[in-house]
Short mmCIF file of C-alpha atoms in Angstrom, two decimals:
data_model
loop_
_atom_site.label_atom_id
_atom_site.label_comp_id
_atom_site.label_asym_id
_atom_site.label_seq_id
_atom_site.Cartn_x
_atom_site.Cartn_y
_atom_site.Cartn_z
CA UNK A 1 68.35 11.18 -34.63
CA UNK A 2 69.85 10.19 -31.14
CA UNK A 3 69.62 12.73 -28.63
CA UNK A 4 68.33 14.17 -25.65
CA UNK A 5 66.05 17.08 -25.39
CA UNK A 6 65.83 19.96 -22.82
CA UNK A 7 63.09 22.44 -22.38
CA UNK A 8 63.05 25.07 -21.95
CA UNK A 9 66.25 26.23 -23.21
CA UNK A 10 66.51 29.40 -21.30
CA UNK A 11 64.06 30.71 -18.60
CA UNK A 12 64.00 34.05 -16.38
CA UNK A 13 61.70 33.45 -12.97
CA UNK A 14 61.53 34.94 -9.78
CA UNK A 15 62.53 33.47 -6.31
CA UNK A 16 59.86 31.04 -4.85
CA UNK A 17 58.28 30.38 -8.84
CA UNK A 18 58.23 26.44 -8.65
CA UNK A 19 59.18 25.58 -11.92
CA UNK A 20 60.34 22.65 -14.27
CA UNK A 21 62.80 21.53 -16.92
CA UNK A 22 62.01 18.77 -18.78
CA UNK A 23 64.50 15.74 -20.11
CA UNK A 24 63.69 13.16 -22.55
CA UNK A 25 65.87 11.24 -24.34
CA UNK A 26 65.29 8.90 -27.24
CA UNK A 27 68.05 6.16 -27.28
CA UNK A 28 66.35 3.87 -24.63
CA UNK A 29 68.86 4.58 -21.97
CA UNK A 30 68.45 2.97 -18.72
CA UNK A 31 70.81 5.90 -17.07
CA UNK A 32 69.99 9.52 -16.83
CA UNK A 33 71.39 12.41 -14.75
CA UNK A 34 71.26 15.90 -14.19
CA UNK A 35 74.26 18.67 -14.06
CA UNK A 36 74.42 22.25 -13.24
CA UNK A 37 77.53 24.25 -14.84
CA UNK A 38 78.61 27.39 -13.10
CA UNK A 39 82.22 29.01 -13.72
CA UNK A 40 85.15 28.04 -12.16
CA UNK A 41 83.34 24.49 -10.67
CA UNK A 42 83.02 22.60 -14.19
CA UNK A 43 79.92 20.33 -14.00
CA UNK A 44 78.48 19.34 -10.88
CA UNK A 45 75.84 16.64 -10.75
CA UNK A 46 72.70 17.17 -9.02
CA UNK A 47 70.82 13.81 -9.40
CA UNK A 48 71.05 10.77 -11.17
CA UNK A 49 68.74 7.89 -11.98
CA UNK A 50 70.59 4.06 -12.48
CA UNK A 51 66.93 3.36 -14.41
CA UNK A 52 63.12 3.94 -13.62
CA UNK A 53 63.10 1.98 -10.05
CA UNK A 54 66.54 3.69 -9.01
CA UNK A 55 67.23 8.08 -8.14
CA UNK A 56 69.26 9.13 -6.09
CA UNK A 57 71.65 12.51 -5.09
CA UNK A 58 74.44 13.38 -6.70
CA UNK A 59 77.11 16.06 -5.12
CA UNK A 60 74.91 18.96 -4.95
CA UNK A 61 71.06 17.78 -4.84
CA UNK A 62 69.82 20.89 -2.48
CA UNK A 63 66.96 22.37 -3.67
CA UNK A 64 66.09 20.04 -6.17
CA UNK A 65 63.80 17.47 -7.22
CA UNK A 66 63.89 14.74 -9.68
CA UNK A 67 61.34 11.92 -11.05
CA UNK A 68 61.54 9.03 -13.27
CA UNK A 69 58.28 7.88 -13.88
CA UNK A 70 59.63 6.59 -16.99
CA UNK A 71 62.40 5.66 -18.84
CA UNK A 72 63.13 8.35 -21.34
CA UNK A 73 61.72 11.02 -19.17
CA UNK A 74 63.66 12.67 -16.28
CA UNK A 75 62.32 16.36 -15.48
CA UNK A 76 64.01 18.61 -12.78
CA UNK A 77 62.27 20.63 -10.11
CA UNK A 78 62.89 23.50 -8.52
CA UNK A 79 60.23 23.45 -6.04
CA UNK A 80 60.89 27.06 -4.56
CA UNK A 81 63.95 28.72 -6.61
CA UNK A 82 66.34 30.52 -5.16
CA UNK A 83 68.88 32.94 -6.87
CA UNK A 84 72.02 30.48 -6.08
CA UNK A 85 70.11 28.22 -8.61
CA UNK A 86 70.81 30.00 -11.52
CA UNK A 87 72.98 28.26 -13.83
CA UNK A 88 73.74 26.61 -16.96
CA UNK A 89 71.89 22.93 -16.37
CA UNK A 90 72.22 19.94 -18.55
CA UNK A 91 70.73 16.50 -18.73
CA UNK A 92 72.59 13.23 -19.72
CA UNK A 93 72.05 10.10 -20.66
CA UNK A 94 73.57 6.83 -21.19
CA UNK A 95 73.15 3.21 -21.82
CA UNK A 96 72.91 0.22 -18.81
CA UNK A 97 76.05 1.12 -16.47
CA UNK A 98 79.18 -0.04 -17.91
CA UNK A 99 78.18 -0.66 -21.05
CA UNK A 100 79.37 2.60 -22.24
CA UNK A 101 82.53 2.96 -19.43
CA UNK A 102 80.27 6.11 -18.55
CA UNK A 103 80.44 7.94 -21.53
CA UNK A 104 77.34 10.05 -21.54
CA UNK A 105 75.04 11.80 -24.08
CA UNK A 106 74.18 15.81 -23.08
CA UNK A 107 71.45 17.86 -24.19
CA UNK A 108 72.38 21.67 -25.07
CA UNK A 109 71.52 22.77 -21.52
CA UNK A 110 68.75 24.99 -20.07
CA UNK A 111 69.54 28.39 -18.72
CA UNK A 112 68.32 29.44 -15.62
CA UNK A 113 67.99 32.93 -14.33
CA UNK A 114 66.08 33.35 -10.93
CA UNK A 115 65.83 36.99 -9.53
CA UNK B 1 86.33 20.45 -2.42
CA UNK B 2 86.53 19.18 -5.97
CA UNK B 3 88.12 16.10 -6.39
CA UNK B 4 89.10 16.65 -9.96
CA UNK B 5 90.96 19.32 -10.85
CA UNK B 6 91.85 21.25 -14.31
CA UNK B 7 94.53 23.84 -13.03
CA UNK B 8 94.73 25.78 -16.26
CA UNK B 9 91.65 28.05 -17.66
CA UNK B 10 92.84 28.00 -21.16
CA UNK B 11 95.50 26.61 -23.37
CA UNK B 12 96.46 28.64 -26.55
CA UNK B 13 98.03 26.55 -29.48
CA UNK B 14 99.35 27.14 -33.14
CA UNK B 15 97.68 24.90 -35.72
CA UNK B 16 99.90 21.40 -36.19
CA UNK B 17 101.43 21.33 -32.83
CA UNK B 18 100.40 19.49 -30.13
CA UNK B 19 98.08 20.06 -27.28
CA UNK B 20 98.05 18.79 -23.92
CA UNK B 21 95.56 19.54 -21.34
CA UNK B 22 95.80 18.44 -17.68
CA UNK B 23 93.87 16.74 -15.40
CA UNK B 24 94.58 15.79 -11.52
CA UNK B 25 92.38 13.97 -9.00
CA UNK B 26 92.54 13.23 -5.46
CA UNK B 27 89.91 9.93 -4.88
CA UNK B 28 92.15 7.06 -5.59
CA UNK B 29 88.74 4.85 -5.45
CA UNK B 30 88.20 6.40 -9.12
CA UNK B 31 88.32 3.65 -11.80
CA UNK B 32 87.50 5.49 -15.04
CA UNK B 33 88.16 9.00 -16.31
CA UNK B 34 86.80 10.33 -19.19
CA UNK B 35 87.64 13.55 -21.61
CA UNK B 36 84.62 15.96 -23.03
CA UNK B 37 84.38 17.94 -25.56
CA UNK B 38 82.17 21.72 -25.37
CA UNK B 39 81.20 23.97 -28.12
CA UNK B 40 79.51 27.56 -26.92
CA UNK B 41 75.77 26.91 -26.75
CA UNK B 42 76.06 22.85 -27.06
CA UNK B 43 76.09 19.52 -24.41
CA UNK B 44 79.40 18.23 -23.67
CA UNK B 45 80.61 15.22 -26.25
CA UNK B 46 82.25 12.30 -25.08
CA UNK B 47 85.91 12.23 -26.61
CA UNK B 48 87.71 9.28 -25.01
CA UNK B 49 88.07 7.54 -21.50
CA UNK B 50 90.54 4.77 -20.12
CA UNK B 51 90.40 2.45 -17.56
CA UNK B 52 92.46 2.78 -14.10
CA UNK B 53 94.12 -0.54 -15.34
CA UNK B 54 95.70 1.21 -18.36
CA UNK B 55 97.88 3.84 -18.53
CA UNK B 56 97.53 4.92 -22.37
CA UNK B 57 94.72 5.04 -24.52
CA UNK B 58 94.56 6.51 -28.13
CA UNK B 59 91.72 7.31 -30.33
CA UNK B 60 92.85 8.63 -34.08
CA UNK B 61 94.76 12.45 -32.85
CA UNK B 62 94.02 11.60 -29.39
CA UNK B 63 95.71 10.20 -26.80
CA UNK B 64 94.51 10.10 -23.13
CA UNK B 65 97.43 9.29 -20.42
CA UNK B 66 97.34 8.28 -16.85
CA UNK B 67 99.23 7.77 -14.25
CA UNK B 68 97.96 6.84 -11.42
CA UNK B 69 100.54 7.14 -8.70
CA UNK B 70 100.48 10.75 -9.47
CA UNK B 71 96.69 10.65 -9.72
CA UNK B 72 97.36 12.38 -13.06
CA UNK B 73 96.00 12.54 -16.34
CA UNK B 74 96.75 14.23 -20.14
CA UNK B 75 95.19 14.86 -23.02
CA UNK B 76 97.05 15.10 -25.89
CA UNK B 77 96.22 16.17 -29.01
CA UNK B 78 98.42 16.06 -32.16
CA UNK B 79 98.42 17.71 -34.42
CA UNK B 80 95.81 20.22 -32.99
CA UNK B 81 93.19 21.74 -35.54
CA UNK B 82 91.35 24.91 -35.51
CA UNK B 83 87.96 22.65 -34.84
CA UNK B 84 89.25 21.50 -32.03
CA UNK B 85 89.00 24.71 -30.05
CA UNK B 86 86.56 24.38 -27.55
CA UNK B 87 86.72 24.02 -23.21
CA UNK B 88 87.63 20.53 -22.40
CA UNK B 89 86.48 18.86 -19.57
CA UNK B 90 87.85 15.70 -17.59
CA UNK B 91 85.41 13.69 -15.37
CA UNK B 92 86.27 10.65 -13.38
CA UNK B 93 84.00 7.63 -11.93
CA UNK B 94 83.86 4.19 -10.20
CA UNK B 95 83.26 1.08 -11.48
CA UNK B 96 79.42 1.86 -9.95
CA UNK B 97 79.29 4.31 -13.00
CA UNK B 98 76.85 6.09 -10.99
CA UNK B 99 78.11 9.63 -9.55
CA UNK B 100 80.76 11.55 -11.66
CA UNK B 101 83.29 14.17 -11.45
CA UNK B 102 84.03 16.74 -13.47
CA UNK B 103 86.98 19.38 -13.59
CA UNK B 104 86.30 22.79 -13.99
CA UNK B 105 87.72 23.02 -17.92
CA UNK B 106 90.27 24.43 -19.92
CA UNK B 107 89.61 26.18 -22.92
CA UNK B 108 91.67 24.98 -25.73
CA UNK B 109 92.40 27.93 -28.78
CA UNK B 110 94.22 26.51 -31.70
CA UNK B 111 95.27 28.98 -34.17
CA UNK B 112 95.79 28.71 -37.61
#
């Protein structure tokens, strides 16, 4: 089955607890990204990666850290969490750029808490 | 400041009619906007999108509409089905498909 996978699905930390999310997806998609979902401000991306050689920031990248060591994997960091991280975050992928006109594949989001 | 904008939290809706949810935007560089679909506890779906070179796209009960002098677009759905409640969210992008923009939602109810 096609999808993409987020772990964990919900996690309570304290500030300062570096911690990770992990995002793998299974379709072969050279384009993955990363969105945090808070109410009232819809989806806001935090990073995105064009394929392995290419990351960069999205609208709201403070705080975070991304890596794409390869092509299905694309785990977030939060290298020293703060309590204006928590949120609802989800990971997307799709194919080459263009190929789907941007149309995007989510996982069913990770839940941060951070007290 | 968000450059897309859904100006109405929720939508309520009897069964059979039809359903249109808004969507405005202020970055007249955008050259794609898309419509997702979100279930409590689920990822966004992809619905349907158009091109800034269009002004009407349709896809079975759905129909996305834009107009671009207004930097406007709809979502209409017809005729609107209890499964089809959900929050709805518009996004827009370049023809980089790189960074995208999403509205805030509405939250459609459709009553039977």
């Amino acid at each position: 089955e096609a999808q993409v996978t987020q772990n964990p699905r919900y996690l309570i930390t304290v500030t300062g607890k570096k911690l990770t999310v992990t995002c793998s997806q299974n379709m072969n998609h050279e384009y993955m990204s990363w969105y945090r979902q808070d109410p009232g401000l819809g989806l806001r991306q935090i990073y995105y990666s064009m394929n392995v050689e290419v990351t960069d920031k999205g609208d709201v990248p403070e705080g975070y850290k991304v890596s794409r060591k390869e092509k299905r994997n694309f785990p977030l960091i939060l290298e020293s969490p703060s309590p204006n991280q928590t949120s609802l975050y989800f990971c997307a992928s799709s194919p080459t750029p263009g190929q789907a006109l941007g149309a995007q594949h989510f996982g069913d989001g990770t839940r941060l808490s951070i007290l | 400041d968000q450059q897309v904008k859904q100006n109405s939290p929720s939508l309520s809706v009897q069964e059979g009619r039809i359903s249109i949810l808004n969507c405005d935007y202020t970055n007249s560089m955008f050259d794609y906007f898309l419509w997702y679909k979100k279930y409590p506890a689920e990822g966004p779906t992809f619905l349907i999108s158009i091109s800034s070179i269009k002004d009407k796209n349709e896809d079975g009960r759905f129909t996305v509409f834009l107009n671009k002098s207004a930097k406007h677009l709809s979502l209409h759905i017809v005729p609107s089905q209890p499964g089809d409640s959900a929050v709805y969210f518009c996004a827009a992008t370049t023809l980089n498909f790189n960074k995208f923009y999403f509205g805030s939602g509405t939250k459609l109810n459709v009553k039977p």
